Coordinates of C-alpha atoms in Angstrom, one line a residue:
Chain A
M1 CA 34.5 -18.8 -10.5
S2 CA 34.1 -21.8 -8.4
H3 CA 34.5 -21.2 -4.8
F4 CA 32.5 -21.8 -1.6
A5 CA 33.2 -18.6 0.3
Q6 CA 30.1 -17.2 2.0
I7 CA 29.8 -13.8 1.2
H8 CA 27.2 -11.0 2.4
P9 CA 26.0 -9.4 -1.0
R10 CA 24.9 -6.1 0.5
S11 CA 27.5 -3.5 1.4
V12 CA 27.5 -3.0 5.3
S13 CA 26.8 0.5 5.0
Q14 CA 23.8 -0.3 2.8
P15 CA 20.7 0.5 5.2
L16 CA 18.0 -1.0 2.6
P17 CA 15.1 -2.1 2.6
S18 CA 13.8 1.3 2.3
A19 CA 10.6 3.2 3.0
Q20 CA 11.5 6.0 0.7
W21 CA 8.7 7.9 -1.1
S22 CA 10.6 10.3 -3.5
K23 CA 11.3 8.9 -6.8
V24 CA 15.3 8.7 -7.7
T25 CA 17.2 6.5 -10.1
T26 CA 20.2 5.5 -8.2
L27 CA 23.2 4.8 -10.7
S28 CA 24.3 1.9 -8.4
G29 CA 20.9 0.6 -7.9
S30 CA 19.2 0.8 -11.2
P31 CA 19.6 -1.0 -14.5
A32 CA 22.3 0.6 -16.7
W33 CA 19.8 1.1 -19.5
L34 CA 17.6 3.3 -17.4
V35 CA 20.3 5.3 -15.9
D36 CA 21.2 5.8 -19.6
A37 CA 17.9 6.6 -20.7
R38 CA 17.4 9.1 -18.1
R39 CA 20.5 11.0 -18.5
S40 CA 19.6 11.1 -22.5
I41 CA 16.1 12.4 -21.6
S42 CA 17.7 14.7 -19.0
R43 CA 19.9 16.2 -21.9
I44 CA 16.8 16.1 -24.4
A45 CA 14.8 18.3 -21.9
E46 CA 17.6 21.1 -22.2
L47 CA 17.4 21.2 -25.9
R48 CA 15.6 24.6 -27.3
Q49 CA 13.8 25.7 -30.2
G50 CA 15.7 24.9 -33.6
W51 CA 17.8 22.2 -32.0
D52 CA 17.7 20.5 -35.4
G53 CA 19.5 23.2 -37.3
E54 CA 15.8 23.7 -38.6
T55 CA 12.6 25.0 -37.0
S56 CA 11.7 22.3 -34.7
P57 CA 10.3 23.3 -31.2
A58 CA 12.0 22.3 -28.2
P59 CA 11.2 19.0 -26.8
Q60 CA 7.7 19.5 -24.8
R61 CA 7.0 19.2 -21.3
Q62 CA 4.4 16.8 -21.7
A63 CA 6.5 14.7 -23.9
I64 CA 9.3 14.8 -21.1
D65 CA 7.1 13.7 -18.6
S66 CA 5.3 10.9 -20.6
A67 CA 8.9 9.7 -21.5
N68 CA 9.8 9.6 -17.9
R69 CA 6.5 8.2 -16.8
L70 CA 7.0 5.4 -19.2
L71 CA 10.3 4.5 -18.1
E72 CA 9.0 4.5 -14.6
Q73 CA 6.3 1.7 -15.7
I74 CA 9.3 -0.6 -17.0
E75 CA 12.4 0.0 -14.7
R76 CA 12.0 -3.3 -13.1
Y77 CA 13.2 -5.0 -16.2
W78 CA 16.7 -5.2 -15.4
E79 CA 17.9 -7.2 -18.5
L80 CA 16.9 -4.7 -21.2
P81 CA 19.4 -3.5 -23.4
V82 CA 20.4 0.0 -23.7
P83 CA 17.9 1.8 -25.8
C84 CA 18.7 4.6 -28.4
V85 CA 17.0 7.7 -27.1
G86 CA 16.5 10.9 -29.0
P87 CA 14.5 14.0 -29.6
A88 CA 12.0 13.9 -32.4
I89 CA 10.9 16.6 -34.6
G90 CA 8.1 18.5 -33.6
G91 CA 8.7 18.2 -29.8
G92 CA 8.7 14.6 -29.0
V93 CA 10.9 11.9 -27.8
G94 CA 11.7 8.9 -29.5
I95 CA 13.1 5.5 -27.6
E96 CA 14.2 2.8 -29.5
W97 CA 15.4 -0.9 -28.7
R98 CA 16.9 -3.5 -30.8
F99 CA 17.1 -7.2 -29.3
E100 CA 17.7 -10.0 -31.3
T101 CA 15.8 -9.7 -34.6
R102 CA 13.3 -7.5 -32.9
N103 CA 13.1 -3.7 -33.0
L104 CA 10.9 -1.8 -30.6
D105 CA 10.1 2.2 -31.5
L106 CA 8.4 3.8 -29.0
E107 CA 7.3 7.6 -29.9
V108 CA 6.1 9.9 -27.3
L109 CA 4.4 12.8 -29.2
P110 CA 4.7 16.4 -28.2
D111 CA 1.4 16.2 -26.5
G112 CA 2.4 13.3 -24.2
S113 CA 0.7 10.4 -26.0
V114 CA 2.7 7.5 -27.0
E115 CA 3.2 5.4 -30.0
Y116 CA 4.7 2.0 -30.7
L117 CA 6.0 0.3 -33.8
K118 CA 7.4 -3.1 -33.5
A119 CA 9.2 -5.0 -36.3
D120 CA 10.7 -8.3 -36.3
Q121 CA 13.2 -9.0 -38.9
G122 CA 13.0 -12.0 -41.1
P123 CA 15.9 -13.7 -43.4
A124 CA 15.2 -11.4 -46.1
G125 CA 15.0 -8.2 -43.7
F126 CA 12.1 -6.1 -42.6
D127 CA 8.8 -6.7 -43.8
V128 CA 6.0 -4.5 -43.6
N129 CA 4.0 -7.7 -43.0
N130 CA 6.2 -8.2 -39.8
M131 CA 5.3 -4.8 -38.5
E132 CA 2.5 -3.5 -36.2
D133 CA 1.7 -0.1 -34.6
G134 CA -0.6 1.4 -32.3
P135 CA -1.1 3.7 -29.4
V136 CA 0.3 2.7 -25.8
S137 CA -1.8 3.9 -22.8
L138 CA 0.1 5.2 -19.9
D139 CA -2.8 4.7 -17.6
N140 CA -2.6 1.0 -18.1
P141 CA 1.0 -0.3 -17.5
K142 CA 0.4 -3.7 -18.8
E143 CA 0.5 -2.3 -22.1
A144 CA 4.1 -1.2 -21.8
H145 CA 5.1 -4.5 -20.2
A146 CA 3.8 -6.4 -23.2
L147 CA 5.9 -4.5 -25.4
I148 CA 8.8 -5.3 -23.4
R149 CA 7.9 -8.8 -23.2
W150 CA 7.6 -9.1 -26.9
L151 CA 10.9 -7.4 -27.4
M152 CA 12.9 -9.7 -25.0
Q153 CA 10.8 -12.9 -25.5
G154 CA 9.0 -12.4 -29.0
I155 CA 5.6 -13.3 -27.5
Chain B
M1 CA 17.1 8.6 28.6
A2 CA 18.4 12.0 29.5
K3 CA 17.2 14.9 27.5
S4 CA 19.8 16.7 25.5
D5 CA 20.2 20.3 25.3
W6 CA 21.7 20.4 21.8
I7 CA 19.6 23.0 19.7
H8 CA 19.0 22.5 16.3
P9 CA 20.7 24.5 13.8
E10 CA 18.2 25.9 10.9
F11 CA 19.0 26.3 7.3
E12 CA 17.0 29.0 4.8
R13 CA 17.7 26.3 2.1
P14 CA 17.9 22.9 3.4
P15 CA 18.7 20.1 1.1
I16 CA 16.2 17.8 2.7
V17 CA 13.4 16.3 0.5
E18 CA 12.1 13.7 2.6
S19 CA 12.0 12.1 6.1
A20 CA 10.6 9.0 7.4
F21 CA 9.8 7.5 10.9
A22 CA 9.0 3.9 11.3
I23 CA 8.1 2.0 14.2
D24 CA 8.5 -2.0 13.8
F25 CA 6.7 -4.3 15.8
A26 CA 6.2 -8.3 16.2
P27 CA 3.6 -9.1 13.2
L28 CA 0.0 -8.9 14.3
P29 CA -1.3 -12.3 14.3
G30 CA -4.9 -11.0 13.7
W31 CA -4.2 -8.5 10.9
Q32 CA -6.2 -9.6 7.7
I33 CA -6.4 -7.5 4.3
P34 CA -9.9 -5.9 5.2
F35 CA -8.3 -4.2 8.1
F36 CA -6.4 -1.8 5.7
G37 CA -9.8 -0.4 4.5
L38 CA -11.1 -0.4 7.8
Y39 CA -8.2 1.6 9.3
W40 CA -8.2 4.0 6.0
E41 CA -11.8 4.9 6.9
T42 CA -10.4 6.2 10.1
I43 CA -7.8 8.5 8.1
R44 CA -9.3 9.1 5.1
D45 CA -10.6 12.4 5.7
R46 CA -6.8 13.6 5.9
Y47 CA -5.3 11.0 3.8
P48 CA -7.5 10.5 0.8
K49 CA -5.0 8.8 -1.5
L50 CA -4.0 5.2 -1.7
D51 CA -1.5 2.9 -3.1
T52 CA -0.3 -0.7 -2.6
H53 CA 3.3 -2.0 -2.6
P54 CA 4.7 -5.1 -1.5
A55 CA 5.7 -5.3 2.2
I56 CA 9.2 -4.1 3.6
P57 CA 10.9 -6.7 5.1
S58 CA 11.8 -6.4 8.4
Q59 CA 15.6 -5.7 9.3
I60 CA 16.6 -5.7 12.9
E61 CA 19.9 -4.4 14.2
D62 CA 22.0 -6.4 16.3
L63 CA 24.5 -4.1 17.8
D64 CA 26.9 -7.1 18.4
E65 CA 26.9 -8.1 14.8
Q66 CA 29.7 -6.8 12.5
V67 CA 27.6 -7.7 9.3
P68 CA 24.4 -6.0 8.1
P69 CA 21.4 -7.3 10.0
K70 CA 19.5 -10.2 8.5
V71 CA 16.3 -9.5 6.5
F72 CA 13.2 -11.1 7.8
S73 CA 10.2 -11.5 5.3
F74 CA 6.8 -13.0 6.5
G75 CA 4.4 -14.2 3.9
T76 CA 1.6 -16.4 5.1
L77 CA -2.1 -16.3 4.0
S78 CA -3.2 -14.9 7.6
A79 CA -0.4 -12.1 7.2
P80 CA -0.3 -10.8 3.8
S81 CA 2.9 -9.2 2.5
L82 CA 1.0 -6.1 1.4
R83 CA 1.9 -2.4 2.4
C84 CA -0.8 0.4 2.1
W85 CA 0.0 3.8 1.4
F86 CA -2.3 6.5 2.5
Y87 CA -1.5 10.0 1.6
N88 CA -2.7 13.4 1.9
E89 CA -4.1 15.7 -1.0
S90 CA -0.8 17.8 -1.6
E91 CA 1.5 14.7 -1.4
T92 CA 3.4 16.1 1.6
Q93 CA 2.3 13.0 4.2
L94 CA 2.2 9.5 3.9
I95 CA 1.2 6.7 6.2
Q96 CA 2.4 3.1 5.2
I97 CA 0.8 0.6 7.0
Q98 CA 1.7 -3.4 6.9
N99 CA 1.0 -6.1 9.4
D100 CA 4.6 -5.4 11.3
R101 CA 5.1 -1.6 10.6
F102 CA 3.6 1.8 10.8
I103 CA 5.8 4.5 9.0
F104 CA 5.0 8.0 8.6
N105 CA 6.7 9.7 5.8
W106 CA 6.9 13.7 5.3
K107 CA 8.3 14.7 1.5
R108 CA 8.4 17.8 -0.6
G109 CA 5.1 17.6 -2.4
L110 CA 3.3 19.1 -5.3
S111 CA 3.6 22.5 -3.8
D112 CA 7.1 23.6 -2.5
E113 CA 6.3 24.1 0.9
P114 CA 9.2 24.8 3.3
Y115 CA 10.5 21.7 5.4
P116 CA 8.7 21.3 8.7
H117 CA 10.6 21.3 11.8
Y118 CA 10.9 17.8 13.7
R119 CA 8.7 19.1 16.3
S120 CA 5.7 19.7 14.2
I121 CA 6.3 16.5 12.6
R122 CA 6.5 14.7 15.9
A123 CA 3.3 16.1 17.1
T124 CA 1.6 14.9 13.9
I125 CA 3.2 11.3 13.9
R126 CA 2.3 10.9 17.8
E127 CA -1.3 11.8 17.0
E128 CA -1.5 9.3 14.1
W129 CA 0.3 6.5 16.1
S130 CA -2.0 7.1 18.9
G131 CA -4.9 6.8 16.2
F132 CA -3.5 3.6 15.2
L133 CA -3.1 2.1 18.5
D134 CA -6.7 2.9 19.3
F135 CA -8.0 1.3 16.0
L136 CA -5.8 -1.9 17.0
A137 CA -7.3 -2.0 20.3
R138 CA -11.0 -1.4 19.0
N139 CA -10.6 -4.4 16.8
G140 CA -8.8 -6.5 19.1
L141 CA -5.5 -6.6 17.4
G142 CA -3.3 -5.4 20.1
P143 CA -1.3 -5.0 22.0
I144 CA 1.8 -4.1 20.2
Q145 CA 5.4 -5.5 20.9
V146 CA 7.6 -2.7 19.5
R147 CA 11.0 -4.1 18.2
Q148 CA 12.5 -1.3 16.6
C149 CA 12.4 2.3 15.6
E150 CA 13.9 3.8 12.7
I151 CA 14.2 7.5 11.1
T152 CA 15.1 8.4 7.5
Y153 CA 16.3 11.8 6.4
I154 CA 17.0 12.0 2.5
N155 CA 18.7 15.0 1.3
H156 CA 19.4 15.8 -2.3
I157 CA 22.4 17.7 -3.2
E158 CA 22.0 19.0 -6.9
K159 CA 24.8 18.9 -9.3
G160 CA 25.9 22.9 -9.8
S161 CA 25.2 23.6 -6.4
G162 CA 28.5 23.0 -4.4
W163 CA 29.8 20.3 -6.8
R164 CA 30.1 20.1 -10.5
D165 CA 31.9 16.8 -10.7
Y166 CA 33.1 13.9 -8.4
S167 CA 36.6 15.5 -8.0
A168 CA 35.0 18.0 -5.9
L169 CA 33.2 15.8 -3.2
G170 CA 35.8 17.0 -0.6
D171 CA 33.9 20.4 -0.8
V172 CA 30.6 18.8 -0.1
F173 CA 31.6 16.0 2.7
S174 CA 33.9 17.0 5.4
Q175 CA 35.1 13.5 5.7
W176 CA 36.2 13.0 2.1
T177 CA 39.4 14.4 0.5
S178 CA 39.5 15.7 -3.1
Q179 CA 42.1 14.4 -4.9
P180 CA 44.6 16.4 -7.1
T181 CA 44.3 15.8 -10.7
S182 CA 48.1 15.1 -10.8
R183 CA 47.5 11.6 -9.2
F184 CA 47.2 8.3 -11.5
L185 CA 43.5 7.8 -11.5
P186 CA 41.3 10.6 -13.2
I187 CA 38.4 12.3 -12.0
P188 CA 36.0 9.2 -10.9
E189 CA 32.8 9.1 -13.1
D190 CA 31.1 8.8 -9.9
V191 CA 31.5 8.0 -6.2
E192 CA 29.4 6.3 -3.7
I193 CA 30.2 6.7 0.0
G194 CA 28.6 4.4 2.7
A195 CA 29.5 4.6 6.4
R196 CA 28.0 3.0 9.9
Y197 CA 28.2 4.4 13.2
L198 CA 27.4 2.9 16.5
M199 CA 25.3 5.3 18.4
P200 CA 26.4 6.0 22.0
E201 CA 24.7 3.9 24.8
R202 CA 23.9 1.2 22.5
R203 CA 20.9 3.3 21.3
G204 CA 21.2 2.1 17.9
R205 CA 23.1 2.2 14.8
L206 CA 23.5 5.2 12.1
Y207 CA 23.8 4.4 8.5
I208 CA 25.0 7.2 6.2
R209 CA 24.8 6.8 2.3
A210 CA 25.6 9.0 -0.6
Q211 CA 24.6 7.9 -4.0
P212 CA 24.7 9.6 -7.3
A213 CA 21.3 9.6 -8.6
I214 CA 19.0 11.2 -11.0
R215 CA 15.9 12.8 -9.6
N216 CA 13.1 11.3 -11.6
A217 CA 10.8 14.3 -11.2
D218 CA 13.1 16.8 -12.8
L219 CA 15.8 14.6 -14.2
K220 CA 18.7 16.6 -12.2
E221 CA 21.7 14.9 -11.5
I222 CA 22.2 14.7 -7.7
I223 CA 23.8 12.9 -5.0
Q224 CA 21.3 11.5 -2.6
L225 CA 22.6 11.7 0.9
T226 CA 20.4 9.4 3.1
L227 CA 20.7 9.2 7.0
V228 CA 19.3 6.0 8.6
A229 CA 19.0 5.6 12.4
R230 CA 17.6 2.3 13.8
G231 CA 17.5 1.1 17.6
R232 CA 15.4 -0.2 19.9
P233 CA 13.2 1.8 22.6
N234 CA 13.3 0.8 26.1
S235 CA 9.9 -0.4 26.1
S236 CA 6.9 -0.5 23.7
N237 CA 4.8 2.8 25.4
T238 CA 4.4 5.5 23.5
D239 CA 6.7 7.7 25.5
S240 CA 9.6 5.2 25.3
I241 CA 9.0 5.3 21.2
F242 CA 9.1 9.0 21.0
D243 CA 12.0 9.2 23.4
W244 CA 13.8 7.0 21.1
L245 CA 12.8 9.0 18.0
D246 CA 13.8 12.2 19.9
S247 CA 17.3 11.1 20.4
G248 CA 17.6 9.3 16.8
Q249 CA 16.5 12.5 15.2
E250 CA 19.2 14.4 17.1
Y251 CA 21.9 11.9 16.3
I252 CA 20.8 12.2 12.4
A253 CA 21.0 16.0 12.8
R254 CA 24.2 16.1 14.4
G255 CA 25.7 13.3 12.0
F256 CA 24.5 15.3 9.0
L257 CA 26.2 18.5 10.4
D258 CA 29.5 16.4 10.9
F259 CA 29.3 14.6 7.7
T260 CA 28.7 17.6 5.5
S261 CA 31.2 20.6 5.2
D262 CA 31.1 24.0 6.5
R263 CA 31.2 25.5 3.0
M264 CA 27.9 23.3 2.1
H265 CA 26.4 24.8 5.3
A266 CA 27.0 28.4 4.1
L267 CA 25.5 27.5 0.7
W268 CA 22.3 26.2 2.5
G269 CA 22.0 29.0 4.5
M270 CA 22.8 27.7 8.1
K271 CA 21.5 30.4 10.3
G272 CA 23.7 29.1 13.4
T273 CA 21.7 28.1 16.6
T274 CA 18.6 29.4 17.5

């Protein structure tokens, strides 16, 4: 579209900027991927023991809290694709992104600790030599930021 | 400004989760980063927790303008675009300071303490504001030229408490009509409502916004109903500031009652007048 009309990007009824302290994810003011991920985690939090048809424990409170905390650390990345979020056997939560040739798996364990697995798909498919895993500290947001940077930019 | 004889109704289960009272003043030319720490020392016994954030740009209401107010942002080496948060142990009270703003927030904290009445919050704000003015005077940073006051009330209306989907918003907001399902459009996925109102006697402007949201703390789907009143007090002295806050708070309370339905008032346990 090529026009030169002056527009005001904000709605007339939008009183931003805000001094709000309590944290919410607004559907219109947040990245689509974040809204989707929070909704998924909300549904996962309601699962009960045996949700897998077997004997898996319900998702643990520590895992839900850590998954939330992880999302808060990366919520400013508007351009992220929608992740696949699901419950993990044992009471954890899994969050998986795929972007271009890269896959990033974040697994939140039942005790709330987080581990990552990143894999870059070469011409012949995924290769164990192009995979890396390790822990993610939620006390240092730079670690989560580095993983997102790798996912989106490959660096 | 004439005192109102309007009496605030009380709720047994008010939906309010947070309120914020901001005093916006002309940027302090002598304010430097070390003053954040020096000020913190004066309140640290009550507000031992600290966070830093980018400063909030100033947004001054022009009551003659039909378009949203312009946002001003100042960021120079002498006036850093930094905002410091100082909050109490139970995370219910917060003082936000930047070189052109003093903000006091109350929110539901780690314990589920009941919402304190405005009159008790008002006493605390006045005490903290006076302390801030004393600090500025002691450090040769004043006097303050107040440009605007702002009050924000944030309410969370949980899904399942008065509404189940966005076809039922007419049950929640008195100024919204629920659409019958026989119409062409289906039930909306979500709805966002925004409105602005001029306050009488050019006292300022009220913004009301209802936004679908997910509350991060417990991942519940909510409608966040935010009311923001902004306006300029008659002068920079403390009595004028608190006169404006009183009238702005009353306008928000009355606006909230008018905007929300009688059905929701009953659900929140409105006690009538006291």
